[in-house]
Amino acid sequence: MAFSLKDIFTGTGGVQLGIDVGASAIKVVSIEKGSDGTQLLGLGWEETPTGAVVDGSLNDIQTICKAVKSALDQTRTRYSGASATVGLRGLNVIYKRLMIPYQGMAELPKQVLLEAQQHVDSDLDHWQIDYEPLEAANTEGQIPILLVAAKRTLVEQYVEMLKQVGVKPCVLDCDAFAMTNSFEFTHPEAQQTTLCVDVGRDSTKVHMLRAGKSVIIRSLPLGGGHFTDLLSKNLNINYTEAESIKWNVGNPDFTAGYPDIDSVCRQHTNELCEEIKKTIEFYGGADSHGGDRLVDVVVLSGGGSVVPGLSESLSTLLGADAIYASPFKGMTINKKVNN
């Protein structure tokens, strides 16, 4: 399930679809690889129907299919039969960086399954397991691997959804890997320590790469929903009004009637930054690359990443440059995308 975008872009011709079924929105992208490079063909967005997605699982496939089709129609491309990549998330997806005894590449699959029984489930029949060696074995006879597991029922849900929509399942990726895959694809020269932070509604995904190797992969239980709760509580307004303010928090005309909103932004930002820093220090300490900087660059993505002050606070806290993800860097943009 951990998959490089470079593998998708082999050869030329054919529409490739990216589909993200999030807790608050369904986003799709249509691209095509040609002899002269990659072209962005279209984008689509639909609000996720209430209750249709819970902890990454598709509770109502028929409703989700309708919303996904609507988003795909917005791309104005012929998507029927096209290859699709979709992201998996939630409680039924597990990813861990582990050190395991190394007894040779032939024995590695067996060793991984033994580790998976300890870290995932003693009964692996209900799980889809994947792994990737991160480096060569060390002098102590251990090898670092990236272990990924997803409930088979979850995989089956997404495969069925894609088939009903009329597209071909190609790649099922973990959303935590998708953001780093995208950064590596658009910045192939980058060799520094990179921290990708994707702020969704229910959680924030943190993935640190050092020289292209995974160091930390964590999901933090703070996201845009937490910000909405803080707005509702501190401004004494209902959840619906708080959601509306959240999406317009950067518009001073919209928020002029809420003098305390800046303090709520600071509280949310401080709590999220502190969780991110603790995660880096705890899980990445053993892999410290020296120097005063924990990371060299922070790459932000997700709707919750645009809260005023978040990028500046992370930059200051971690002593790193903070930038927003640019997944379409280097692509040509079809003129109909802006029409």
Coordinates of C-alpha atoms in Angstrom, one line a residue:
M1 CA 0.0 0.0 0.0
A2 CA 2.9 2.3 0.4
F3 CA 3.4 3.3 -3.2
S4 CA 5.5 5.7 -5.1
L5 CA 3.8 8.2 -7.5
K6 CA 6.7 7.5 -9.9
D7 CA 5.3 4.0 -10.4
I8 CA 2.0 5.5 -11.5
F9 CA 3.5 7.7 -14.1
T10 CA 5.4 5.0 -16.1
G11 CA 4.6 5.0 -19.8
T12 CA 2.5 7.5 -21.5
G13 CA -1.2 8.1 -22.2
G14 CA -4.3 7.4 -20.2
V15 CA -6.2 9.3 -17.5
Q16 CA -5.1 8.7 -14.0
L17 CA -7.5 9.6 -11.1
G18 CA -6.7 10.5 -7.5
I19 CA -9.7 10.1 -5.1
D20 CA -9.7 11.2 -1.5
V21 CA -12.7 10.4 0.6
G22 CA -12.2 12.6 3.6
A23 CA -14.3 13.1 6.8
S24 CA -15.5 16.5 5.6
A25 CA -15.0 16.5 1.8
I26 CA -14.4 14.3 -1.2
K27 CA -11.6 15.5 -3.5
V28 CA -10.7 14.2 -6.9
V29 CA -8.0 15.0 -9.4
S30 CA -7.6 13.9 -13.0
I31 CA -4.1 13.9 -14.6
E32 CA -2.5 12.5 -17.7
K33 CA 1.1 11.6 -18.5
G34 CA 2.1 12.5 -22.0
S35 CA 5.4 12.6 -24.0
D36 CA 5.8 16.3 -23.0
G37 CA 5.1 15.8 -19.3
T38 CA 2.2 15.5 -16.8
Q39 CA -0.9 17.5 -17.3
L40 CA -3.6 18.4 -14.8
L41 CA -6.9 17.8 -16.5
G42 CA -9.4 18.6 -13.9
L43 CA -10.4 18.9 -10.2
G44 CA -13.6 18.1 -8.3
W45 CA -14.9 18.6 -4.8
E46 CA -18.0 17.5 -2.9
E47 CA -19.0 17.7 0.7
T48 CA -18.9 14.3 2.4
P49 CA -22.5 13.3 3.2
T50 CA -23.1 13.3 7.0
G51 CA -22.5 9.9 8.6
A52 CA -21.4 8.3 5.3
V53 CA -17.8 8.1 6.4
V54 CA -16.8 7.2 10.0
D55 CA -13.1 6.7 11.0
G56 CA -12.2 6.2 7.4
S57 CA -14.8 3.4 6.9
L58 CA -17.5 3.8 4.2
N59 CA -20.8 3.4 6.1
D60 CA -22.9 4.1 3.1
I61 CA -21.3 3.1 -0.2
Q62 CA -24.2 4.1 -2.4
T63 CA -24.2 7.6 -1.0
I64 CA -20.5 7.9 -1.3
C65 CA -20.6 6.7 -4.9
K66 CA -23.0 9.4 -5.8
A67 CA -20.8 12.1 -4.3
V68 CA -17.7 10.7 -5.9
K69 CA -19.3 10.6 -9.3
S70 CA -20.4 14.2 -8.9
A71 CA -16.9 15.2 -8.0
L72 CA -15.5 13.3 -11.0
D73 CA -18.0 14.9 -13.3
Q74 CA -16.6 18.3 -12.3
T75 CA -13.2 17.3 -13.8
R76 CA -14.8 17.3 -17.2
T77 CA -12.8 14.3 -18.3
R78 CA -13.8 10.9 -19.6
Y79 CA -13.1 8.9 -16.4
S80 CA -15.0 5.7 -17.1
G81 CA -12.5 2.8 -16.9
A82 CA -9.6 5.0 -15.9
S83 CA -7.1 3.9 -13.3
A84 CA -7.8 5.3 -9.8
T85 CA -5.7 5.8 -6.7
V86 CA -7.4 6.2 -3.4
G87 CA -6.2 7.0 0.1
L88 CA -7.0 4.8 3.2
R89 CA -7.2 6.2 6.7
G90 CA -8.8 5.7 10.1
L91 CA -8.7 3.2 12.9
N92 CA -8.5 0.2 10.5
V93 CA -5.2 1.3 9.0
I94 CA -2.0 0.8 10.9
Y95 CA 1.5 1.8 10.0
K96 CA 4.6 1.3 12.1
R97 CA 8.4 1.7 11.7
L98 CA 10.0 -1.3 13.3
M99 CA 13.4 -2.8 13.8
I100 CA 13.3 -6.6 13.3
P101 CA 15.9 -9.4 13.4
Y102 CA 17.4 -9.9 9.9
Q103 CA 18.0 -13.4 8.7
G104 CA 18.3 -12.7 5.0
M105 CA 15.9 -11.4 2.3
A106 CA 14.4 -14.8 1.8
E107 CA 13.3 -15.0 5.4
L108 CA 12.1 -11.4 5.7
P109 CA 8.5 -12.0 4.7
K110 CA 8.1 -14.6 7.5
Q111 CA 9.8 -12.2 10.0
V112 CA 7.4 -9.4 9.0
L113 CA 4.4 -11.6 9.6
L114 CA 5.7 -12.6 13.0
E115 CA 6.1 -8.9 13.9
A116 CA 2.7 -8.1 12.5
Q117 CA 1.1 -10.7 14.8
Q118 CA 2.5 -8.8 17.8
H119 CA 1.9 -5.2 16.6
V120 CA -1.3 -5.6 14.6
D121 CA -3.3 -8.7 15.4
S122 CA -2.5 -12.3 16.3
D123 CA -5.0 -13.4 13.6
L124 CA -3.8 -11.8 10.4
D125 CA -6.5 -13.3 8.2
H126 CA -8.6 -10.2 8.5
W127 CA -5.7 -7.9 7.5
Q128 CA -4.0 -6.9 4.3
I129 CA -0.2 -6.7 5.1
D130 CA 2.5 -4.8 3.3
Y131 CA 6.0 -3.8 4.2
E132 CA 9.1 -2.1 2.9
P133 CA 12.7 -2.3 4.1
L134 CA 14.0 1.2 4.8
E135 CA 17.7 0.5 5.0
A136 CA 20.3 -2.3 5.0
A137 CA 20.7 -4.4 8.1
N138 CA 22.8 -2.8 10.8
T139 CA 25.8 -4.3 12.6
E140 CA 23.6 -5.6 15.3
G141 CA 21.7 -7.8 12.9
Q142 CA 18.5 -5.8 12.7
I143 CA 16.8 -4.2 9.8
P144 CA 14.3 -1.2 9.8
I145 CA 11.1 -1.8 8.0
L146 CA 7.9 0.1 7.4
L147 CA 5.0 -2.1 8.3
V148 CA 1.5 -1.3 6.9
A149 CA -1.7 -3.1 7.6
A150 CA -5.3 -2.4 6.6
K151 CA -8.5 -4.4 7.5
R152 CA -9.6 -6.5 4.5
T153 CA -13.1 -5.2 5.0
L154 CA -11.9 -1.6 4.5
V155 CA -10.0 -2.5 1.4
E156 CA -13.0 -4.3 0.0
Q157 CA -15.2 -1.3 0.7
Y158 CA -13.0 1.0 -1.3
V159 CA -12.5 -1.5 -4.1
E160 CA -16.3 -2.0 -4.4
M161 CA -16.9 1.8 -4.3
L162 CA -14.4 2.4 -7.1
K163 CA -15.9 -0.4 -9.2
Q164 CA -19.4 1.0 -8.7
V165 CA -18.2 4.5 -9.8
G166 CA -16.9 2.9 -13.0
V167 CA -13.2 3.3 -12.5
K168 CA -10.4 0.7 -12.2
P169 CA -8.8 0.3 -8.7
C170 CA -5.1 0.8 -9.3
V171 CA -3.4 1.8 -6.0
L172 CA -4.7 1.9 -2.4
D173 CA -2.4 4.1 -0.5
C174 CA -2.3 5.4 3.1
D175 CA -3.0 9.1 3.2
A176 CA 0.1 9.6 5.5
F177 CA 2.3 8.2 2.6
A178 CA 0.4 10.1 -0.1
M179 CA 1.5 13.5 1.1
T180 CA 5.2 12.5 1.3
N181 CA 5.0 10.7 -2.1
S182 CA 3.6 13.9 -3.6
F183 CA 6.4 16.0 -2.1
E184 CA 9.1 13.6 -3.3
F185 CA 7.6 13.6 -6.8
T186 CA 7.5 17.4 -7.0
H187 CA 10.9 17.9 -5.2
P188 CA 13.0 15.0 -6.4
E189 CA 16.2 16.8 -5.4
A190 CA 15.2 17.2 -1.8
Q191 CA 17.5 15.4 0.6
Q192 CA 16.9 17.3 3.8
T193 CA 14.8 16.3 6.8
T194 CA 11.2 17.0 5.8
L195 CA 8.2 17.0 8.1
C196 CA 4.9 16.6 6.2
V197 CA 1.9 17.7 8.3
D198 CA -1.6 17.1 6.9
V199 CA -4.3 18.7 9.1
G200 CA -7.7 17.0 8.4
R201 CA -11.0 17.3 10.3
D202 CA -10.5 14.4 12.7
S203 CA -6.8 14.1 12.9
T204 CA -3.4 15.4 11.9
K205 CA -1.0 13.1 10.0
V206 CA 2.7 13.6 10.7
H207 CA 5.3 11.9 8.5
M208 CA 9.0 12.8 8.8
L209 CA 11.5 11.8 6.0
R210 CA 15.2 12.0 6.4
A211 CA 17.1 11.6 3.1
G212 CA 14.0 10.0 1.6
K213 CA 13.6 7.4 4.5
S214 CA 10.6 7.3 6.9
V215 CA 11.6 8.2 10.4
I216 CA 8.2 9.1 12.0
I217 CA 4.7 8.2 11.0
R218 CA 2.0 9.2 13.4
S219 CA -1.7 10.3 13.5
L220 CA -2.5 12.9 16.2
P221 CA -6.1 13.2 17.5
L222 CA -6.2 17.0 16.8
G223 CA -7.6 18.4 13.6
G224 CA -10.0 20.9 12.2
G225 CA -12.9 19.5 14.3
H226 CA -10.9 20.4 17.5
F227 CA -10.7 24.0 16.2
T228 CA -14.4 24.0 15.6
D229 CA -15.1 22.8 19.2
L230 CA -12.8 25.5 20.6
L231 CA -14.6 28.2 18.5
S232 CA -18.0 26.9 19.7
K233 CA -17.0 26.8 23.4
N234 CA -15.0 30.0 23.6
L235 CA -17.3 32.1 21.4
N236 CA -20.5 30.6 22.9
I237 CA -21.9 29.7 19.5
N238 CA -23.4 26.5 18.1
Y239 CA -21.4 24.0 16.1
T240 CA -22.8 25.0 12.7
E241 CA -21.9 28.7 13.2
A242 CA -18.5 27.7 14.5
E243 CA -17.9 25.6 11.3
S244 CA -18.9 28.6 9.2
I245 CA -16.4 30.8 11.1
K246 CA -13.7 28.2 10.7
W247 CA -13.9 28.2 6.9
N248 CA -13.8 32.0 6.9
V249 CA -11.4 32.6 9.7
G250 CA -8.9 34.3 7.4
N251 CA -11.5 36.9 6.3
P252 CA -11.3 39.9 8.7
D253 CA -14.7 41.2 7.4
F254 CA -16.4 37.9 8.3
T255 CA -14.8 37.6 11.8
A256 CA -15.0 41.3 12.8
G257 CA -17.9 40.6 15.1
Y258 CA -15.8 38.0 17.1
P259 CA -13.1 39.8 19.1
D260 CA -11.9 36.7 20.8
I261 CA -11.2 34.7 17.7
D262 CA -7.5 35.5 17.6
S263 CA -7.0 34.0 21.1
V264 CA -8.9 30.8 20.0
C265 CA -6.6 30.5 16.9
R266 CA -3.6 30.8 19.2
Q267 CA -4.9 28.2 21.6
H268 CA -5.6 25.7 18.8
T269 CA -2.3 26.4 17.1
N270 CA -0.3 26.1 20.4
E271 CA -1.9 22.8 21.3
L272 CA -1.3 21.3 17.8
C273 CA 2.3 22.6 17.6
E274 CA 3.1 21.2 21.0
E275 CA 1.7 17.8 20.1
I276 CA 3.8 17.8 16.9
K277 CA 7.0 18.8 18.7
K278 CA 6.5 16.1 21.4
T279 CA 5.9 13.5 18.7
I280 CA 9.2 14.5 16.9
E281 CA 11.2 14.5 20.1
F282 CA 9.9 11.2 21.4
Y283 CA 9.8 9.2 18.2
G284 CA 12.6 10.8 16.3
G285 CA 15.1 11.3 19.0
A286 CA 17.0 8.1 18.4
D287 CA 17.4 9.1 14.8
S288 CA 18.7 12.6 15.5
H289 CA 20.9 13.8 12.6
G290 CA 22.7 16.3 14.8
G291 CA 22.5 20.1 14.9
D292 CA 20.0 22.4 16.5
R293 CA 17.2 21.9 14.0
L294 CA 14.8 19.0 14.5
V295 CA 13.7 19.3 10.8
D296 CA 14.8 21.4 7.8
V297 CA 11.4 22.1 6.2
V298 CA 7.8 21.6 7.2
V299 CA 5.3 20.9 4.4
L300 CA 1.7 21.8 5.3
S301 CA -1.5 20.4 3.7
G302 CA -5.1 19.8 4.5
G303 CA -7.9 22.3 5.1
G304 CA -7.0 22.8 8.8
S305 CA -3.5 23.9 7.9
V306 CA -4.6 27.4 6.9
V307 CA -5.6 28.4 10.4
P308 CA -3.9 31.9 10.9
G309 CA -0.6 31.6 12.7
L310 CA -0.1 27.8 12.3
S311 CA 2.7 27.9 9.6
E312 CA 4.5 30.7 11.4
S313 CA 4.2 29.0 14.8
L314 CA 5.6 25.7 13.5
S315 CA 8.4 27.5 11.7
T316 CA 9.4 29.2 14.9
L317 CA 8.9 26.2 17.2
L318 CA 10.9 23.8 15.0
G319 CA 13.4 26.3 13.6
A320 CA 12.5 25.3 10.1
D321 CA 11.1 26.8 6.9
A322 CA 7.3 26.2 6.6
I323 CA 5.8 25.9 3.2
Y324 CA 2.5 24.8 1.8
A325 CA 2.3 21.7 -0.4
S326 CA 2.4 22.3 -4.2
P327 CA 1.2 18.9 -5.6
F328 CA 0.8 20.3 -9.1
K329 CA 4.3 21.8 -9.3
G330 CA 5.9 21.0 -12.7
M331 CA 2.6 20.0 -14.3
T332 CA 0.9 21.8 -17.2
I333 CA -2.6 23.0 -16.3
N334 CA -5.3 22.3 -18.8
K335 CA -7.1 25.6 -19.6
K336 CA -10.5 24.3 -18.6
V337 CA -9.3 23.9 -15.0
N338 CA -9.5 27.6 -14.5
N339 CA -12.8 28.0 -16.4

